[in-house]
JSON list of C-alpha atoms in Angstrom, two decimals:
[
{"chain": "A", "resi": 17, "resn": "MET", "atom": "CA", "xyz": [5.52, -65.77, -71.74]},
{"chain": "A", "resi": 18, "resn": "GLY", "atom": "CA", "xyz": [8.42, -67.48, -73.43]},
{"chain": "A", "resi": 19, "resn": "VAL", "atom": "CA", "xyz": [10.47, -65.79, -76.14]},
{"chain": "A", "resi": 20, "resn": "PHE", "atom": "CA", "xyz": [12.85, -67.26, -78.73]},
{"chain": "A", "resi": 21, "resn": "ASP", "atom": "CA", "xyz": [15.68, -64.80, -78.05]},
{"chain": "A", "resi": 22, "resn": "ALA", "atom": "CA", "xyz": [16.95, -63.31, -74.79]},
{"chain": "A", "resi": 23, "resn": "LYS", "atom": "CA", "xyz": [17.06, -59.83, -76.35]},
{"chain": "A", "resi": 24, "resn": "TRP", "atom": "CA", "xyz": [13.23, -59.74, -76.21]},
{"chain": "A", "resi": 25, "resn": "VAL", "atom": "CA", "xyz": [12.85, -60.62, -72.53]},
{"chain": "A", "resi": 26, "resn": "GLN", "atom": "CA", "xyz": [12.95, -57.09, -71.08]},
{"chain": "A", "resi": 27, "resn": "PRO", "atom": "CA", "xyz": [11.25, -55.24, -73.98]},
{"chain": "A", "resi": 28, "resn": "LEU", "atom": "CA", "xyz": [8.28, -57.61, -73.97]},
{"chain": "A", "resi": 29, "resn": "ALA", "atom": "CA", "xyz": [7.89, -57.32, -70.20]},
{"chain": "A", "resi": 30, "resn": "GLU", "atom": "CA", "xyz": [7.79, -53.52, -70.65]},
{"chain": "A", "resi": 31, "resn": "VAL", "atom": "CA", "xyz": [5.18, -53.83, -73.41]},
{"chain": "A", "resi": 32, "resn": "LEU", "atom": "CA", "xyz": [3.04, -56.06, -71.17]},
{"chain": "A", "resi": 33, "resn": "GLY", "atom": "CA", "xyz": [3.19, -53.33, -68.55]},
{"chain": "A", "resi": 34, "resn": "ASP", "atom": "CA", "xyz": [2.18, -50.70, -71.11]},
{"chain": "A", "resi": 35, "resn": "LEU", "atom": "CA", "xyz": [-0.79, -52.90, -72.04]},
{"chain": "A", "resi": 36, "resn": "GLY", "atom": "CA", "xyz": [-1.99, -52.96, -68.43]},
{"chain": "A", "resi": 37, "resn": "CYS", "atom": "CA", "xyz": [-0.67, -56.31, -67.28]},
{"chain": "A", "resi": 38, "resn": "SER", "atom": "CA", "xyz": [-0.03, -56.29, -63.54]},
{"chain": "A", "resi": 39, "resn": "HIS", "atom": "CA", "xyz": [2.26, -59.31, -63.11]},
{"chain": "A", "resi": 40, "resn": "ALA", "atom": "CA", "xyz": [4.14, -61.31, -65.74]},
{"chain": "A", "resi": 41, "resn": "LEU", "atom": "CA", "xyz": [7.30, -63.24, -66.35]},
{"chain": "A", "resi": 42, "resn": "VAL", "atom": "CA", "xyz": [8.93, -63.14, -69.77]},
{"chain": "A", "resi": 43, "resn": "VAL", "atom": "CA", "xyz": [11.46, -65.96, -70.05]},
{"chain": "A", "resi": 44, "resn": "HIS", "atom": "CA", "xyz": [14.16, -67.44, -72.27]},
{"chain": "A", "resi": 45, "resn": "GLY", "atom": "CA", "xyz": [16.33, -70.47, -71.51]},
{"chain": "A", "resi": 46, "resn": "VAL", "atom": "CA", "xyz": [20.05, -70.26, -72.28]},
{"chain": "A", "resi": 47, "resn": "ASP", "atom": "CA", "xyz": [19.63, -73.44, -74.35]},
{"chain": "A", "resi": 48, "resn": "GLY", "atom": "CA", "xyz": [17.29, -71.59, -76.71]},
{"chain": "A", "resi": 49, "resn": "LEU", "atom": "CA", "xyz": [14.01, -72.83, -75.21]},
{"chain": "A", "resi": 50, "resn": "ASP", "atom": "CA", "xyz": [11.18, -70.32, -75.05]},
{"chain": "A", "resi": 51, "resn": "GLU", "atom": "CA", "xyz": [10.47, -71.37, -71.48]},
{"chain": "A", "resi": 52, "resn": "ILE", "atom": "CA", "xyz": [12.32, -71.70, -68.19]},
{"chain": "A", "resi": 53, "resn": "THR", "atom": "CA", "xyz": [14.85, -74.47, -68.70]},
{"chain": "A", "resi": 54, "resn": "LEU", "atom": "CA", "xyz": [16.59, -77.13, -66.63]},
{"chain": "A", "resi": 55, "resn": "THR", "atom": "CA", "xyz": [19.77, -77.19, -68.72]},
{"chain": "A", "resi": 56, "resn": "GLY", "atom": "CA", "xyz": [21.17, -74.02, -67.14]},
{"chain": "A", "resi": 57, "resn": "ASP", "atom": "CA", "xyz": [20.14, -70.48, -66.39]},
{"chain": "A", "resi": 58, "resn": "SER", "atom": "CA", "xyz": [17.04, -68.80, -67.74]},
{"chain": "A", "resi": 59, "resn": "HIS", "atom": "CA", "xyz": [16.81, -65.08, -68.48]},
{"chain": "A", "resi": 60, "resn": "ILE", "atom": "CA", "xyz": [13.75, -63.62, -66.79]},
{"chain": "A", "resi": 61, "resn": "ALA", "atom": "CA", "xyz": [12.13, -60.20, -66.83]},
{"chain": "A", "resi": 62, "resn": "GLU", "atom": "CA", "xyz": [9.51, -59.89, -64.12]},
{"chain": "A", "resi": 63, "resn": "LEU", "atom": "CA", "xyz": [6.86, -57.22, -64.40]},
{"chain": "A", "resi": 64, "resn": "LYS", "atom": "CA", "xyz": [5.32, -56.48, -61.02]},
{"chain": "A", "resi": 65, "resn": "ASN", "atom": "CA", "xyz": [3.76, -53.32, -59.60]},
{"chain": "A", "resi": 66, "resn": "GLY", "atom": "CA", "xyz": [4.58, -51.41, -62.77]},
{"chain": "A", "resi": 67, "resn": "LYS", "atom": "CA", "xyz": [8.31, -52.17, -62.63]},
{"chain": "A", "resi": 68, "resn": "VAL", "atom": "CA", "xyz": [10.42, -54.61, -64.61]},
{"chain": "A", "resi": 69, "resn": "LYS", "atom": "CA", "xyz": [13.22, -56.46, -62.86]},
{"chain": "A", "resi": 70, "resn": "THR", "atom": "CA", "xyz": [15.57, -58.71, -64.83]},
{"chain": "A", "resi": 71, "resn": "TYR", "atom": "CA", "xyz": [17.49, -61.66, -63.41]},
{"chain": "A", "resi": 72, "resn": "LYS", "atom": "CA", "xyz": [18.82, -65.10, -64.21]},
{"chain": "A", "resi": 73, "resn": "LEU", "atom": "CA", "xyz": [17.28, -68.16, -62.63]},
{"chain": "A", "resi": 74, "resn": "ASP", "atom": "CA", "xyz": [19.30, -71.29, -61.90]},
{"chain": "A", "resi": 75, "resn": "PRO", "atom": "CA", "xyz": [16.99, -74.31, -61.43]},
{"chain": "A", "resi": 76, "resn": "ASP", "atom": "CA", "xyz": [19.29, -75.42, -58.59]},
{"chain": "A", "resi": 77, "resn": "GLU", "atom": "CA", "xyz": [17.97, -72.44, -56.59]},
{"chain": "A", "resi": 78, "resn": "LEU", "atom": "CA", "xyz": [14.55, -74.10, -56.64]},
{"chain": "A", "resi": 79, "resn": "GLY", "atom": "CA", "xyz": [15.83, -77.55, -55.73]},
{"chain": "A", "resi": 80, "resn": "LEU", "atom": "CA", "xyz": [15.69, -78.90, -59.28]},
{"chain": "A", "resi": 81, "resn": "GLU", "atom": "CA", "xyz": [18.63, -80.65, -60.92]},
{"chain": "A", "resi": 82, "resn": "ILE", "atom": "CA", "xyz": [20.36, -79.41, -64.06]},
{"chain": "A", "resi": 83, "resn": "CYS", "atom": "CA", "xyz": [20.01, -81.85, -66.96]},
{"chain": "A", "resi": 84, "resn": "PHE", "atom": "CA", "xyz": [21.06, -82.30, -70.58]},
{"chain": "A", "resi": 85, "resn": "SER", "atom": "CA", "xyz": [18.77, -81.02, -73.35]},
{"chain": "A", "resi": 86, "resn": "ASP", "atom": "CA", "xyz": [18.41, -84.57, -74.73]},
{"chain": "A", "resi": 87, "resn": "GLU", "atom": "CA", "xyz": [16.62, -85.49, -71.49]},
{"chain": "A", "resi": 88, "resn": "LEU", "atom": "CA", "xyz": [13.86, -82.97, -72.26]},
{"chain": "A", "resi": 89, "resn": "LYS", "atom": "CA", "xyz": [13.19, -83.81, -75.89]},
{"chain": "A", "resi": 90, "resn": "GLY", "atom": "CA", "xyz": [9.80, -85.02, -76.96]},
{"chain": "A", "resi": 91, "resn": "GLY", "atom": "CA", "xyz": [8.92, -87.26, -79.84]},
{"chain": "A", "resi": 92, "resn": "THR", "atom": "CA", "xyz": [5.84, -88.31, -81.74]},
{"chain": "A", "resi": 93, "resn": "PRO", "atom": "CA", "xyz": [2.42, -87.22, -80.48]},
{"chain": "A", "resi": 94, "resn": "GLU", "atom": "CA", "xyz": [1.97, -90.71, -79.02]},
{"chain": "A", "resi": 95, "resn": "GLU", "atom": "CA", "xyz": [5.34, -90.58, -77.27]},
{"chain": "A", "resi": 96, "resn": "ASN", "atom": "CA", "xyz": [4.58, -87.11, -75.91]},
{"chain": "A", "resi": 97, "resn": "ALA", "atom": "CA", "xyz": [1.19, -88.26, -74.61]},
{"chain": "A", "resi": 98, "resn": "LYS", "atom": "CA", "xyz": [2.91, -91.17, -72.85]},
{"chain": "A", "resi": 99, "resn": "MET", "atom": "CA", "xyz": [5.44, -88.76, -71.35]},
{"chain": "A", "resi": 100, "resn": "ILE", "atom": "CA", "xyz": [2.67, -86.49, -70.03]},
{"chain": "A", "resi": 101, "resn": "GLU", "atom": "CA", "xyz": [0.90, -89.50, -68.59]},
{"chain": "A", "resi": 102, "resn": "GLY", "atom": "CA", "xyz": [4.11, -90.57, -66.87]},
{"chain": "A", "resi": 103, "resn": "VAL", "atom": "CA", "xyz": [4.63, -87.13, -65.35]},
{"chain": "A", "resi": 104, "resn": "LEU", "atom": "CA", "xyz": [1.04, -87.01, -64.10]},
{"chain": "A", "resi": 105, "resn": "ASN", "atom": "CA", "xyz": [1.40, -90.54, -62.69]},
{"chain": "A", "resi": 106, "resn": "GLY", "atom": "CA", "xyz": [4.35, -89.43, -60.58]},
{"chain": "A", "resi": 107, "resn": "GLU", "atom": "CA", "xyz": [7.37, -90.52, -62.64]},
{"chain": "A", "resi": 108, "resn": "LYS", "atom": "CA", "xyz": [10.39, -88.58, -61.40]},
{"chain": "A", "resi": 109, "resn": "GLY", "atom": "CA", "xyz": [13.07, -87.06, -63.62]},
{"chain": "A", "resi": 110, "resn": "PRO", "atom": "CA", "xyz": [13.87, -84.08, -65.84]},
{"chain": "A", "resi": 111, "resn": "LYS", "atom": "CA", "xyz": [10.56, -84.11, -67.73]},
{"chain": "A", "resi": 112, "resn": "ARG", "atom": "CA", "xyz": [8.62, -83.88, -64.48]},
{"chain": "A", "resi": 113, "resn": "ASP", "atom": "CA", "xyz": [11.02, -81.22, -63.18]},
{"chain": "A", "resi": 114, "resn": "ILE", "atom": "CA", "xyz": [10.60, -78.96, -66.22]},
{"chain": "A", "resi": 115, "resn": "VAL", "atom": "CA", "xyz": [6.83, -79.27, -65.82]},
{"chain": "A", "resi": 116, "resn": "LEU", "atom": "CA", "xyz": [7.19, -78.33, -62.14]},
{"chain": "A", "resi": 117, "resn": "LEU", "atom": "CA", "xyz": [9.44, -75.38, -62.98]},
{"chain": "A", "resi": 118, "resn": "ASN", "atom": "CA", "xyz": [7.19, -73.84, -65.61]},
{"chain": "A", "resi": 119, "resn": "SER", "atom": "CA", "xyz": [4.02, -74.63, -63.67]},
{"chain": "A", "resi": 120, "resn": "ALA", "atom": "CA", "xyz": [5.58, -72.88, -60.68]},
{"chain": "A", "resi": 121, "resn": "ALA", "atom": "CA", "xyz": [6.03, -69.75, -62.80]},
{"chain": "A", "resi": 122, "resn": "ALA", "atom": "CA", "xyz": [2.36, -69.79, -63.82]},
{"chain": "A", "resi": 123, "resn": "ILE", "atom": "CA", "xyz": [1.23, -70.43, -60.24]},
{"chain": "A", "resi": 124, "resn": "TYR", "atom": "CA", "xyz": [3.42, -67.57, -59.00]},
{"chain": "A", "resi": 125, "resn": "VAL", "atom": "CA", "xyz": [2.24, -65.08, -61.65]},
{"chain": "A", "resi": 126, "resn": "ALA", "atom": "CA", "xyz": [-1.39, -66.05, -60.99]},
{"chain": "A", "resi": 127, "resn": "GLY", "atom": "CA", "xyz": [-0.90, -65.03, -57.36]},
{"chain": "A", "resi": 128, "resn": "LYS", "atom": "CA", "xyz": [-1.44, -68.55, -55.99]},
{"chain": "A", "resi": 129, "resn": "ALA", "atom": "CA", "xyz": [2.08, -68.63, -54.51]},
{"chain": "A", "resi": 130, "resn": "LYS", "atom": "CA", "xyz": [4.20, -65.81, -53.09]},
{"chain": "A", "resi": 131, "resn": "SER", "atom": "CA", "xyz": [7.42, -67.06, -54.74]},
{"chain": "A", "resi": 132, "resn": "LEU", "atom": "CA", "xyz": [8.68, -69.43, -57.38]},
{"chain": "A", "resi": 133, "resn": "GLU", "atom": "CA", "xyz": [9.88, -71.77, -54.61]},
{"chain": "A", "resi": 134, "resn": "LEU", "atom": "CA", "xyz": [6.36, -71.98, -53.19]},
{"chain": "A", "resi": 135, "resn": "GLY", "atom": "CA", "xyz": [5.03, -72.36, -56.72]},
{"chain": "A", "resi": 136, "resn": "VAL", "atom": "CA", "xyz": [7.17, -75.48, -57.14]},
{"chain": "A", "resi": 137, "resn": "GLN", "atom": "CA", "xyz": [5.69, -76.86, -53.91]},
{"chain": "A", "resi": 138, "resn": "CYS", "atom": "CA", "xyz": [2.16, -76.18, -55.20]},
{"chain": "A", "resi": 139, "resn": "ALA", "atom": "CA", "xyz": [2.95, -77.89, -58.51]},
{"chain": "A", "resi": 140, "resn": "VAL", "atom": "CA", "xyz": [4.37, -80.94, -56.71]},
{"chain": "A", "resi": 141, "resn": "GLU", "atom": "CA", "xyz": [1.23, -81.17, -54.58]},
{"chain": "A", "resi": 142, "resn": "SER", "atom": "CA", "xyz": [-1.03, -80.83, -57.62]},
{"chain": "A", "resi": 143, "resn": "ILE", "atom": "CA", "xyz": [0.69, -83.68, -59.45]},
{"chain": "A", "resi": 144, "resn": "ASP", "atom": "CA", "xyz": [1.20, -85.95, -56.44]},
{"chain": "A", "resi": 145, "resn": "SER", "atom": "CA", "xyz": [-2.39, -85.55, -55.24]},
{"chain": "A", "resi": 146, "resn": "GLY", "atom": "CA", "xyz": [-3.83, -86.41, -58.66]},
{"chain": "A", "resi": 147, "resn": "LYS", "atom": "CA", "xyz": [-5.47, -82.99, -59.08]},
{"chain": "A", "resi": 148, "resn": "ALA", "atom": "CA", "xyz": [-3.44, -82.18, -62.22]},
{"chain": "A", "resi": 149, "resn": "ARG", "atom": "CA", "xyz": [-4.39, -85.50, -63.81]},
{"chain": "A", "resi": 150, "resn": "GLY", "atom": "CA", "xyz": [-8.04, -84.85, -62.94]},
{"chain": "A", "resi": 151, "resn": "LYS", "atom": "CA", "xyz": [-7.92, -81.46, -64.67]},
{"chain": "A", "resi": 152, "resn": "LEU", "atom": "CA", "xyz": [-6.39, -83.01, -67.80]},
{"chain": "A", "resi": 153, "resn": "GLU", "atom": "CA", "xyz": [-9.14, -85.65, -67.87]},
{"chain": "A", "resi": 154, "resn": "GLU", "atom": "CA", "xyz": [-11.76, -82.93, -67.46]},
{"chain": "A", "resi": 155, "resn": "LEU", "atom": "CA", "xyz": [-10.22, -80.94, -70.33]},
{"chain": "A", "resi": 156, "resn": "CYS", "atom": "CA", "xyz": [-10.19, -84.05, -72.53]},
{"chain": "A", "resi": 157, "resn": "LYS", "atom": "CA", "xyz": [-13.90, -84.68, -71.83]},
{"chain": "A", "resi": 158, "resn": "ILE", "atom": "CA", "xyz": [-14.81, -81.08, -72.65]},
{"chain": "A", "resi": 159, "resn": "SER", "atom": "CA", "xyz": [-12.72, -80.93, -75.83]},
{"chain": "A", "resi": 160, "resn": "ASN", "atom": "CA", "xyz": [-14.03, -84.27, -77.08]},
{"chain": "A", "resi": 161, "resn": "ALA", "atom": "CA", "xyz": [-17.68, -83.38, -76.50]}
]
């Protein structure tokens, strides 16, 4: 779960625990993004086994390069759709890397990877194998039916 201000990272993780959640990450990028960012550290509160641990995550630690915020900006709906298509077709760069980073968090929290590092590897495999693109196409068919 992304939050707009770092002051909410730990309190929201605690609330998720109170609500019965077993594993969650509450995140805030130092650049103001309500997600894990590539422009620097991200503040993270991890709820696991009833305990909340807070830490900062540097994308370098996961093998992903730091970038400038301008490299992550979207545009019109058409431009954003083209960007997503590029990422799913294997285009390398910051937009792919931020998708990998945040997908890794979801994969990790879902219990499909034992760490964020392994989550990145799973996300890479999903994109490079075409599985992610196939899921998007399936979603489009269902939502347009």
